[in-house]
Amino acid sequence: MKLPKSALNIISMLENGGYEAYAVGGCVRDFILNKKCDDIDITTSATPDEMKVIFDNNGVKYYETGILHGTLTALISNDSFEITTFRTDGRYFDSRHPESVRFVSDISEDLSRRDFTVNAMAYNDRKGIVDMFGGKEDIKNRIIRTVGDPDKRFREDALRIIRAIRFSSVLSFDIEEKTKKAIFENKELLKNVSYERIYNELSKLLMGDNVYNVLVDYKEVLAVVIPELEYIFNIPQNTKWHIYDVWHHTAKSVEQSKKDLAIRYIMLFHDIGKAFTKTTDANGTDHFKGHQKVSGEYAVNIFSRLKAPNYITDRAMAVIPIHDIHIGRNKKNIKKWLSKIGEESLNDLIEVKKADKLAQNLELTKEEIENLNTTQKNIEEIIKAGEAFSVKDLSVNGNDLIKLGLKGREIGEMLGILLDNVIEEKVKNDKEELLEYVKKARE
């Protein structure tokens, strides 16, 4: 395993001081998986006070970022590393935090408290990979398994429940049967976990290659933290356009969407409103009129509860309430939508519509998907050519209209009229021609 020079320097400092030190956890797992790891944690037999002495003697800057749990953050060569003393945890009192921690000198005791076997390995150049719980074998077999008794692990820290399914999504690993059983039996403990932590894990889960299977297989677990999802678990869609029920369609649309977190959240919530808008006509065909708006109303509340960043919420709320509207390939129509919702939201809308269609009956939606690809190319051409689709793109501005005698509200109204005419290609986006249009319109 090849560690960065700065990480090796820290390990060497600690070893030269008479202590053990290892890279630990995810970076070892990722090395075995031949994945790049930019986040390297270090564990050591040195206590925080002993670490401080060594870092002071070597001129290394450090901060006390978790001193009660034995953690310092050291800065070396513009890199930062969390360094934590070997420890065991006392009794957990809230399914999240141990009442106490005890520093120990044996790496095996430290590794035994960790969540999953694939994360319970350590490495240094002197001893190589330390694997006491079969992590390498589980990686080989593509298995997520807790270290020790899964019930105990999940009762200690309920966040591990969603971390397990997150790793299944991201690594495309199966969850070992006893661990899986304990996930379902302990899922209600997730109510003890802060929404900020849930959001962080859910965001990583949604970006995984195995996201479809995880959403389908562990939907009841996700419903503990987002109860609104349960509304769409068992809703058939009896229509020629669909081959999945609402939840399987939702999961498939997440999988089919581009790996952009905002888009994936949009797909997760875009059809929640179908639970409240379903009707069935005399022919037995299902309809979901107005579900977009209702989905948006639920989504904004979920984002608020999850404390999602504003940029995620804003992008989602610009699209979810209108995700079924027709845009078309015509450049005039495209420019109208660019004017109405902006470049970012229109591109998001195209991506959402493509993912939505890819999760429907492809025999019927293939042509629509091709049309959406054409629309996307036309948007790129409009942007590249600098064609006008907003007032700021016009060759005239408010000052030009003031010189012609326009005042107050009529300035904005006239700029809107000019833009509409430019988009409709009734007037060229030329300053003289636009001013001449204004003069004639005021005669």
Short mmCIF file of C-alpha atoms in Angstrom, two decimals:
data_model
loop_
_atom_site.label_atom_id
_atom_site.label_comp_id
_atom_site.label_asym_id
_atom_site.label_seq_id
_atom_site.Cartn_x
_atom_site.Cartn_y
_atom_site.Cartn_z
CA MET A 1 0.00 0.00 0.00
CA LYS A 2 1.46 3.35 -1.04
CA LEU A 3 0.71 6.17 1.42
CA PRO A 4 1.36 9.85 0.73
CA LYS A 5 4.69 11.10 2.01
CA SER A 6 2.99 13.39 4.55
CA ALA A 7 1.04 10.45 6.05
CA LEU A 8 4.20 8.36 6.18
CA ASN A 9 5.98 11.22 7.95
CA ILE A 10 3.34 11.34 10.70
CA ILE A 11 3.43 7.57 11.18
CA SER A 12 7.26 7.67 11.31
CA MET A 13 7.24 10.47 13.90
CA LEU A 14 4.94 8.47 16.14
CA GLU A 15 6.91 5.24 15.67
CA ASN A 16 10.21 7.00 16.32
CA GLY A 17 8.67 8.25 19.55
CA GLY A 18 8.10 4.66 20.66
CA TYR A 19 4.42 4.29 19.67
CA GLU A 20 2.48 2.27 17.11
CA ALA A 21 0.72 4.09 14.29
CA TYR A 22 -1.32 2.95 11.28
CA ALA A 23 -3.45 4.24 8.46
CA VAL A 24 -6.89 2.86 9.22
CA GLY A 25 -10.37 2.28 7.85
CA GLY A 26 -11.61 3.46 4.49
CA CYS A 27 -8.22 4.19 2.95
CA VAL A 28 -7.10 0.57 3.52
CA ARG A 29 -10.38 -0.72 2.09
CA ASP A 30 -10.05 1.51 -0.97
CA PHE A 31 -6.45 0.40 -1.53
CA ILE A 32 -7.56 -3.24 -1.65
CA LEU A 33 -10.32 -2.21 -4.08
CA ASN A 34 -7.76 -0.35 -6.23
CA LYS A 35 -9.60 2.91 -5.59
CA LYS A 36 -8.06 6.29 -4.94
CA CYS A 37 -8.38 7.52 -1.37
CA ASP A 38 -7.90 11.20 -0.54
CA ASP A 39 -9.00 10.92 3.09
CA ILE A 40 -6.50 9.08 5.28
CA ASP A 41 -7.17 8.57 8.98
CA ILE A 42 -4.42 7.50 11.32
CA THR A 43 -4.69 5.61 14.59
CA THR A 44 -1.94 5.34 17.21
CA SER A 45 -1.11 3.97 20.63
CA ALA A 46 0.01 7.48 21.68
CA THR A 47 -2.41 9.44 23.86
CA PRO A 48 -3.37 12.97 22.80
CA ASP A 49 -0.87 14.48 25.24
CA GLU A 50 1.87 12.19 23.94
CA MET A 51 0.97 13.12 20.36
CA LYS A 52 1.24 16.81 21.24
CA VAL A 53 4.78 16.36 22.55
CA ILE A 54 5.86 14.57 19.37
CA PHE A 55 4.24 17.11 17.06
CA ASP A 56 5.67 20.03 19.03
CA ASN A 57 9.15 18.48 18.83
CA ASN A 58 8.78 18.04 15.07
CA GLY A 59 7.24 21.44 14.36
CA VAL A 60 3.91 20.01 13.21
CA LYS A 61 0.81 22.16 13.61
CA TYR A 62 -2.20 20.44 15.14
CA TYR A 63 -5.69 21.18 16.47
CA GLU A 64 -7.79 19.51 19.14
CA THR A 65 -10.74 18.42 17.02
CA GLY A 66 -12.06 15.61 19.24
CA ILE A 67 -9.86 15.55 22.30
CA LEU A 68 -12.36 13.66 24.51
CA HIS A 69 -12.30 10.82 21.98
CA GLY A 70 -8.54 11.03 21.52
CA THR A 71 -8.50 12.86 18.20
CA LEU A 72 -6.11 15.56 16.98
CA THR A 73 -5.93 16.96 13.45
CA ALA A 74 -2.36 17.46 12.25
CA LEU A 75 -1.33 19.68 9.35
CA ILE A 76 1.72 18.69 7.36
CA SER A 77 2.77 19.62 3.81
CA ASN A 78 -0.63 21.31 3.25
CA ASP A 79 -2.39 18.03 4.09
CA SER A 80 -4.53 17.41 7.16
CA PHE A 81 -4.91 14.11 9.00
CA GLU A 82 -7.18 13.03 11.82
CA ILE A 83 -5.12 11.04 14.31
CA THR A 84 -6.94 9.11 17.02
CA THR A 85 -5.64 7.12 19.96
CA PHE A 86 -6.44 3.39 20.07
CA ARG A 87 -9.59 3.16 22.17
CA THR A 88 -12.55 1.11 23.27
CA ASP A 89 -15.98 2.62 23.77
CA GLY A 90 -18.08 2.44 26.91
CA ARG A 91 -21.83 1.82 26.96
CA TYR A 92 -23.85 3.71 24.36
CA PHE A 93 -26.71 5.64 25.93
CA ASP A 94 -28.54 7.06 22.89
CA SER A 95 -27.74 4.73 19.98
CA ARG A 96 -25.16 7.25 18.90
CA HIS A 97 -22.65 8.34 21.59
CA PRO A 98 -20.63 6.25 24.06
CA GLU A 99 -20.84 7.35 27.68
CA SER A 100 -17.06 7.08 27.87
CA VAL A 101 -13.99 6.03 25.93
CA ARG A 102 -10.94 4.24 27.24
CA PHE A 103 -7.54 4.61 25.60
CA VAL A 104 -5.80 1.29 24.97
CA SER A 105 -2.41 0.22 23.65
CA ASP A 106 -3.46 -2.70 21.46
CA ILE A 107 -4.57 -2.12 17.86
CA SER A 108 -6.80 -5.22 18.04
CA GLU A 109 -8.99 -3.63 20.71
CA ASP A 110 -9.40 -0.51 18.59
CA LEU A 111 -10.31 -2.42 15.43
CA SER A 112 -12.83 -4.56 17.32
CA ARG A 113 -15.05 -1.51 18.04
CA ARG A 114 -15.38 -0.49 14.38
CA ASP A 115 -18.51 -0.90 12.28
CA PHE A 116 -17.84 -3.25 9.36
CA THR A 117 -15.08 -5.73 8.61
CA VAL A 118 -14.15 -3.88 5.41
CA ASN A 119 -13.49 -0.77 7.53
CA ALA A 120 -11.70 -2.59 10.37
CA MET A 121 -8.25 -2.92 8.79
CA ALA A 122 -5.07 -0.97 9.44
CA TYR A 123 -1.76 -0.55 7.63
CA ASN A 124 1.77 0.62 8.05
CA ASP A 125 4.93 -0.19 6.10
CA ARG A 126 6.40 -2.15 9.00
CA LYS A 127 3.54 -4.61 9.61
CA GLY A 128 1.61 -4.39 6.34
CA ILE A 129 -2.16 -4.84 6.46
CA VAL A 130 -3.57 -5.74 9.86
CA ASP A 131 -6.82 -7.63 9.23
CA MET A 132 -8.21 -9.40 12.29
CA PHE A 133 -11.87 -9.75 11.26
CA GLY A 134 -11.77 -10.99 7.67
CA GLY A 135 -12.08 -7.65 5.90
CA LYS A 136 -9.98 -8.71 2.91
CA GLU A 137 -12.03 -11.87 2.48
CA ASP A 138 -15.29 -9.90 2.66
CA ILE A 139 -13.98 -7.47 0.06
CA LYS A 140 -13.08 -10.42 -2.16
CA ASN A 141 -16.59 -11.83 -1.71
CA ARG A 142 -18.17 -8.36 -1.99
CA ILE A 143 -19.88 -8.57 1.41
CA ILE A 144 -20.82 -5.97 4.03
CA ARG A 145 -20.63 -7.57 7.48
CA THR A 146 -20.46 -6.00 10.93
CA VAL A 147 -17.52 -6.57 13.22
CA GLY A 148 -18.98 -8.94 15.79
CA ASP A 149 -22.67 -9.07 16.73
CA PRO A 150 -24.69 -6.90 14.31
CA ASP A 151 -27.44 -6.20 16.87
CA LYS A 152 -24.86 -4.85 19.28
CA ARG A 153 -23.15 -2.78 16.59
CA PHE A 154 -26.41 -1.16 15.46
CA ARG A 155 -27.68 -0.57 18.98
CA GLU A 156 -24.39 1.14 19.81
CA ASP A 157 -24.63 3.50 16.85
CA ALA A 158 -27.82 3.56 14.77
CA LEU A 159 -26.14 5.56 12.02
CA ARG A 160 -24.38 2.30 11.10
CA ILE A 161 -27.73 1.03 9.81
CA ILE A 162 -27.85 3.54 6.99
CA ARG A 163 -24.07 3.38 6.56
CA ALA A 164 -24.42 -0.33 5.81
CA ILE A 165 -26.89 0.25 2.98
CA ARG A 166 -24.84 3.24 1.81
CA PHE A 167 -21.79 0.99 1.42
CA SER A 168 -23.94 -1.56 -0.39
CA SER A 169 -25.00 1.15 -2.83
CA VAL A 170 -21.57 2.69 -3.34
CA LEU A 171 -19.47 -0.49 -3.39
CA SER A 172 -22.12 -2.73 -5.03
CA PHE A 173 -21.64 -5.24 -2.19
CA ASP A 174 -24.33 -7.51 -0.77
CA ILE A 175 -25.14 -7.27 2.93
CA GLU A 176 -24.48 -10.48 4.87
CA GLU A 177 -27.69 -12.18 6.06
CA LYS A 178 -27.28 -11.70 9.83
CA THR A 179 -26.30 -8.09 9.29
CA LYS A 180 -29.28 -7.60 6.95
CA LYS A 181 -31.67 -9.14 9.49
CA ALA A 182 -30.34 -6.84 12.22
CA ILE A 183 -30.77 -3.81 9.95
CA PHE A 184 -34.51 -4.44 9.65
CA GLU A 185 -34.94 -5.38 13.30
CA ASN A 186 -33.19 -2.21 14.49
CA LYS A 187 -34.30 0.24 11.81
CA GLU A 188 -36.47 2.29 14.19
CA LEU A 189 -33.28 3.33 16.02
CA LEU A 190 -32.58 5.62 13.08
CA LYS A 191 -35.06 8.03 14.67
CA ASN A 192 -32.34 8.76 17.23
CA VAL A 193 -29.91 9.98 14.57
CA SER A 194 -29.68 13.67 13.61
CA TYR A 195 -31.05 14.64 10.23
CA GLU A 196 -27.72 16.22 9.26
CA ARG A 197 -26.05 12.80 9.55
CA ILE A 198 -28.91 11.10 7.74
CA TYR A 199 -28.63 13.60 4.88
CA ASN A 200 -24.89 13.01 4.59
CA GLU A 201 -25.27 9.23 4.35
CA LEU A 202 -28.34 9.36 2.11
CA SER A 203 -26.52 11.67 -0.29
CA LYS A 204 -23.67 9.18 -0.67
CA LEU A 205 -26.15 6.31 -1.02
CA LEU A 206 -27.97 8.05 -3.87
CA MET A 207 -24.74 8.42 -5.83
CA GLY A 208 -23.96 4.69 -5.74
CA ASP A 209 -23.95 2.37 -8.77
CA ASN A 210 -26.09 -0.14 -6.84
CA VAL A 211 -28.66 2.46 -5.82
CA TYR A 212 -31.62 0.77 -7.53
CA ASN A 213 -31.25 -2.50 -5.63
CA VAL A 214 -30.69 -0.72 -2.32
CA LEU A 215 -33.75 1.52 -2.75
CA VAL A 216 -35.88 -1.49 -3.59
CA ASP A 217 -34.51 -3.92 -0.99
CA TYR A 218 -34.24 -1.47 1.91
CA LYS A 219 -37.19 0.81 1.27
CA GLU A 220 -38.68 0.18 4.74
CA VAL A 221 -35.40 1.33 6.31
CA LEU A 222 -35.43 4.56 4.32
CA ALA A 223 -39.07 5.13 5.25
CA VAL A 224 -38.05 5.41 8.91
CA VAL A 225 -36.14 8.63 8.14
CA ILE A 226 -38.33 9.80 5.22
CA PRO A 227 -41.84 8.51 6.05
CA GLU A 228 -43.31 10.19 2.95
CA LEU A 229 -41.61 7.59 0.76
CA GLU A 230 -43.91 4.90 2.15
CA TYR A 231 -46.85 6.59 0.41
CA ILE A 232 -45.60 5.34 -2.97
CA PHE A 233 -44.41 1.82 -2.08
CA ASN A 234 -47.41 -0.10 -3.40
CA ILE A 235 -49.07 2.07 -6.02
CA PRO A 236 -49.56 0.39 -9.43
CA GLN A 237 -49.40 2.47 -12.60
CA ASN A 238 -51.88 0.91 -15.00
CA THR A 239 -50.94 2.89 -18.08
CA LYS A 240 -49.19 1.99 -21.34
CA TRP A 241 -46.39 4.40 -20.48
CA HIS A 242 -45.29 2.52 -17.37
CA ILE A 243 -43.93 -0.96 -16.67
CA TYR A 244 -43.17 -0.36 -12.96
CA ASP A 245 -45.23 0.61 -9.95
CA VAL A 246 -44.48 4.08 -8.56
CA TRP A 247 -41.70 3.02 -6.16
CA HIS A 248 -39.84 0.80 -8.63
CA HIS A 249 -40.19 3.56 -11.23
CA THR A 250 -38.76 6.04 -8.70
CA ALA A 251 -35.81 3.76 -7.87
CA LYS A 252 -35.14 3.11 -11.55
CA SER A 253 -35.28 6.82 -12.39
CA VAL A 254 -32.70 7.54 -9.68
CA GLU A 255 -30.45 4.85 -11.13
CA GLN A 256 -30.88 6.15 -14.69
CA SER A 257 -30.19 9.80 -13.81
CA LYS A 258 -26.80 11.44 -14.14
CA LYS A 259 -24.57 11.40 -11.06
CA ASP A 260 -25.49 14.87 -9.91
CA LEU A 261 -26.75 14.93 -6.32
CA ALA A 262 -29.50 17.50 -6.93
CA ILE A 263 -30.83 15.48 -9.88
CA ARG A 264 -30.81 12.26 -7.85
CA TYR A 265 -32.75 13.89 -5.02
CA ILE A 266 -35.22 15.25 -7.57
CA MET A 267 -35.80 11.76 -8.94
CA LEU A 268 -36.24 10.35 -5.42
CA PHE A 269 -39.04 12.80 -4.63
CA HIS A 270 -40.48 13.68 -8.05
CA ASP A 271 -43.48 11.32 -7.88
CA ILE A 272 -44.46 11.35 -4.19
CA GLY A 273 -47.55 13.32 -5.20
CA LYS A 274 -48.86 10.35 -7.17
CA ALA A 275 -50.04 8.85 -3.90
CA PHE A 276 -52.57 11.67 -3.55
CA THR A 277 -53.62 12.34 -7.14
CA LYS A 278 -54.32 8.90 -8.58
CA THR A 279 -57.58 8.38 -10.45
CA THR A 280 -58.69 5.50 -12.66
CA ASP A 281 -60.89 6.07 -15.70
CA ALA A 282 -63.68 3.85 -17.05
CA ASN A 283 -61.16 1.91 -19.14
CA GLY A 284 -59.08 1.05 -16.08
CA THR A 285 -56.26 3.42 -17.01
CA ASP A 286 -54.59 5.27 -14.14
CA HIS A 287 -53.98 9.04 -14.18
CA PHE A 288 -52.02 11.26 -11.81
CA LYS A 289 -53.09 14.75 -12.80
CA GLY A 290 -51.38 17.48 -10.79
CA HIS A 291 -48.94 15.13 -9.05
CA GLN A 292 -45.97 17.36 -9.92
CA LYS A 293 -47.19 20.25 -7.79
CA VAL A 294 -48.10 17.97 -4.88
CA SER A 295 -44.69 16.26 -5.12
CA GLY A 296 -43.05 19.66 -4.86
CA GLU A 297 -45.03 20.50 -1.73
CA TYR A 298 -43.86 17.32 -0.03
CA ALA A 299 -40.29 17.62 -1.31
CA VAL A 300 -39.71 21.10 0.07
CA ASN A 301 -40.76 19.94 3.53
CA ILE A 302 -38.47 16.91 3.34
CA PHE A 303 -35.50 19.03 2.27
CA SER A 304 -36.17 21.39 5.17
CA ARG A 305 -36.30 18.53 7.66
CA LEU A 306 -33.09 17.01 6.28
CA LYS A 307 -31.44 20.45 6.49
CA ALA A 308 -30.33 20.05 2.89
CA PRO A 309 -28.15 22.85 1.49
CA ASN A 310 -30.08 25.67 -0.17
CA TYR A 311 -28.53 25.00 -3.57
CA ILE A 312 -29.94 21.45 -3.57
CA THR A 313 -33.38 22.59 -2.44
CA ASP A 314 -33.48 25.49 -4.91
CA ARG A 315 -32.51 23.35 -7.88
CA ALA A 316 -35.02 20.68 -6.93
CA MET A 317 -37.90 23.08 -6.35
CA ALA A 318 -37.32 24.77 -9.69
CA VAL A 319 -37.95 21.46 -11.46
CA ILE A 320 -40.11 19.02 -9.46
CA PRO A 321 -43.37 21.05 -9.77
CA ILE A 322 -42.99 21.24 -13.58
CA HIS A 323 -41.14 18.03 -14.44
CA ASP A 324 -43.87 16.78 -16.82
CA ILE A 325 -44.17 19.91 -18.97
CA HIS A 326 -43.45 19.68 -22.70
CA ILE A 327 -40.47 21.65 -24.00
CA GLY A 328 -40.05 20.50 -27.59
CA ARG A 329 -37.10 20.80 -29.96
CA ASN A 330 -38.09 24.10 -31.54
CA LYS A 331 -35.52 26.76 -30.71
CA LYS A 332 -38.17 29.43 -30.22
CA ASN A 333 -39.88 27.31 -27.56
CA ILE A 334 -36.52 26.48 -25.99
CA LYS A 335 -35.65 30.18 -25.73
CA LYS A 336 -39.01 30.86 -24.11
CA TRP A 337 -38.25 28.27 -21.45
CA LEU A 338 -34.72 29.62 -21.06
CA SER A 339 -36.27 33.02 -20.48
CA LYS A 340 -38.78 31.61 -17.99
CA ILE A 341 -36.58 29.37 -15.78
CA GLY A 342 -32.96 29.99 -16.79
CA GLU A 343 -30.21 27.85 -18.29
CA GLU A 344 -29.39 25.75 -15.20
CA SER A 345 -32.98 24.84 -14.41
CA LEU A 346 -33.80 24.03 -18.03
CA ASN A 347 -30.79 21.71 -18.29
CA ASP A 348 -31.81 20.12 -14.98
CA LEU A 349 -35.32 19.69 -16.33
CA ILE A 350 -34.02 17.93 -19.45
CA GLU A 351 -31.92 15.55 -17.31
CA VAL A 352 -34.91 14.81 -15.08
CA LYS A 353 -37.20 14.16 -18.03
CA LYS A 354 -34.65 11.80 -19.60
CA ALA A 355 -34.26 9.81 -16.38
CA ASP A 356 -38.04 9.73 -16.00
CA LYS A 357 -38.51 8.37 -19.54
CA LEU A 358 -35.69 5.82 -19.10
CA ALA A 359 -37.63 4.42 -16.14
CA GLN A 360 -40.84 3.97 -18.15
CA ASN A 361 -41.83 1.76 -21.09
CA LEU A 362 -38.83 2.17 -23.40
CA GLU A 363 -40.79 0.82 -26.37
CA LEU A 364 -42.88 3.99 -26.18
CA THR A 365 -40.43 6.52 -24.73
CA LYS A 366 -37.37 5.88 -26.92
CA GLU A 367 -38.36 8.59 -29.41
CA GLU A 368 -39.04 11.07 -26.60
CA ILE A 369 -35.60 10.43 -25.16
CA GLU A 370 -34.03 11.10 -28.57
CA ASN A 371 -36.05 14.32 -28.81
CA LEU A 372 -34.79 15.41 -25.38
CA ASN A 373 -31.21 14.80 -26.52
CA THR A 374 -31.91 17.04 -29.52
CA THR A 375 -33.38 19.69 -27.22
CA GLN A 376 -30.23 19.55 -25.12
CA LYS A 377 -28.04 20.06 -28.19
CA ASN A 378 -30.20 22.99 -29.27
CA ILE A 379 -29.79 24.59 -25.84
CA GLU A 380 -26.03 24.29 -26.22
CA GLU A 381 -26.18 25.87 -29.66
CA ILE A 382 -28.33 28.77 -28.40
CA ILE A 383 -25.92 29.46 -25.55
CA LYS A 384 -22.82 29.13 -27.74
CA ALA A 385 -24.24 31.47 -30.39
CA GLY A 386 -25.17 34.06 -27.76
CA GLU A 387 -28.79 34.15 -28.91
CA ALA A 388 -31.03 36.33 -26.78
CA PHE A 389 -33.34 34.62 -24.32
CA SER A 390 -33.34 37.10 -21.43
CA VAL A 391 -33.72 40.86 -21.14
CA LYS A 392 -30.02 41.26 -20.34
CA ASP A 393 -29.21 39.68 -23.73
CA LEU A 394 -31.00 42.45 -25.63
CA SER A 395 -29.00 45.03 -27.55
CA VAL A 396 -30.91 47.78 -25.73
CA ASN A 397 -31.36 48.45 -22.03
CA GLY A 398 -33.45 50.57 -19.71
CA ASN A 399 -31.31 53.68 -20.23
CA ASP A 400 -31.91 53.50 -23.98
CA LEU A 401 -35.65 53.43 -23.37
CA ILE A 402 -35.49 56.32 -20.89
CA LYS A 403 -33.92 58.42 -23.63
CA LEU A 404 -37.00 57.68 -25.73
CA GLY A 405 -39.22 58.97 -22.94
CA LEU A 406 -40.32 55.73 -21.28
CA LYS A 407 -40.72 55.84 -17.50
CA GLY A 408 -41.07 53.48 -14.56
CA ARG A 409 -43.12 50.38 -15.13
CA GLU A 410 -43.42 50.80 -18.88
CA ILE A 411 -39.64 50.33 -19.24
CA GLY A 412 -39.78 46.76 -17.92
CA GLU A 413 -42.94 46.02 -19.88
CA MET A 414 -41.36 47.24 -23.11
CA LEU A 415 -38.18 45.23 -22.54
CA GLY A 416 -40.37 42.15 -22.09
CA ILE A 417 -42.21 42.92 -25.33
CA LEU A 418 -38.91 43.38 -27.17
CA LEU A 419 -37.59 40.06 -25.85
CA ASP A 420 -40.76 38.23 -26.93
CA ASN A 421 -40.42 39.67 -30.42
CA VAL A 422 -36.74 38.78 -30.64
CA ILE A 423 -37.43 35.20 -29.53
CA GLU A 424 -40.27 34.95 -32.07
CA GLU A 425 -37.82 36.32 -34.67
CA LYS A 426 -40.18 39.17 -35.51
CA VAL A 427 -37.45 41.68 -34.73
CA LYS A 428 -33.67 41.27 -34.93
CA ASN A 429 -31.64 41.76 -31.78
CA ASP A 430 -30.13 44.91 -33.25
CA LYS A 431 -30.08 48.18 -31.33
CA GLU A 432 -31.32 50.41 -34.11
CA GLU A 433 -34.06 48.01 -35.12
CA LEU A 434 -35.22 47.57 -31.53
CA LEU A 435 -35.31 51.32 -30.88
CA GLU A 436 -37.23 51.83 -34.11
CA TYR A 437 -39.74 49.22 -32.94
CA VAL A 438 -40.19 51.10 -29.66
CA LYS A 439 -40.74 54.40 -31.46
CA LYS A 440 -43.42 52.91 -33.70
CA ALA A 441 -45.10 51.15 -30.79
CA ARG A 442 -45.46 54.50 -28.97
CA GLU A 443 -46.89 56.41 -31.91
#
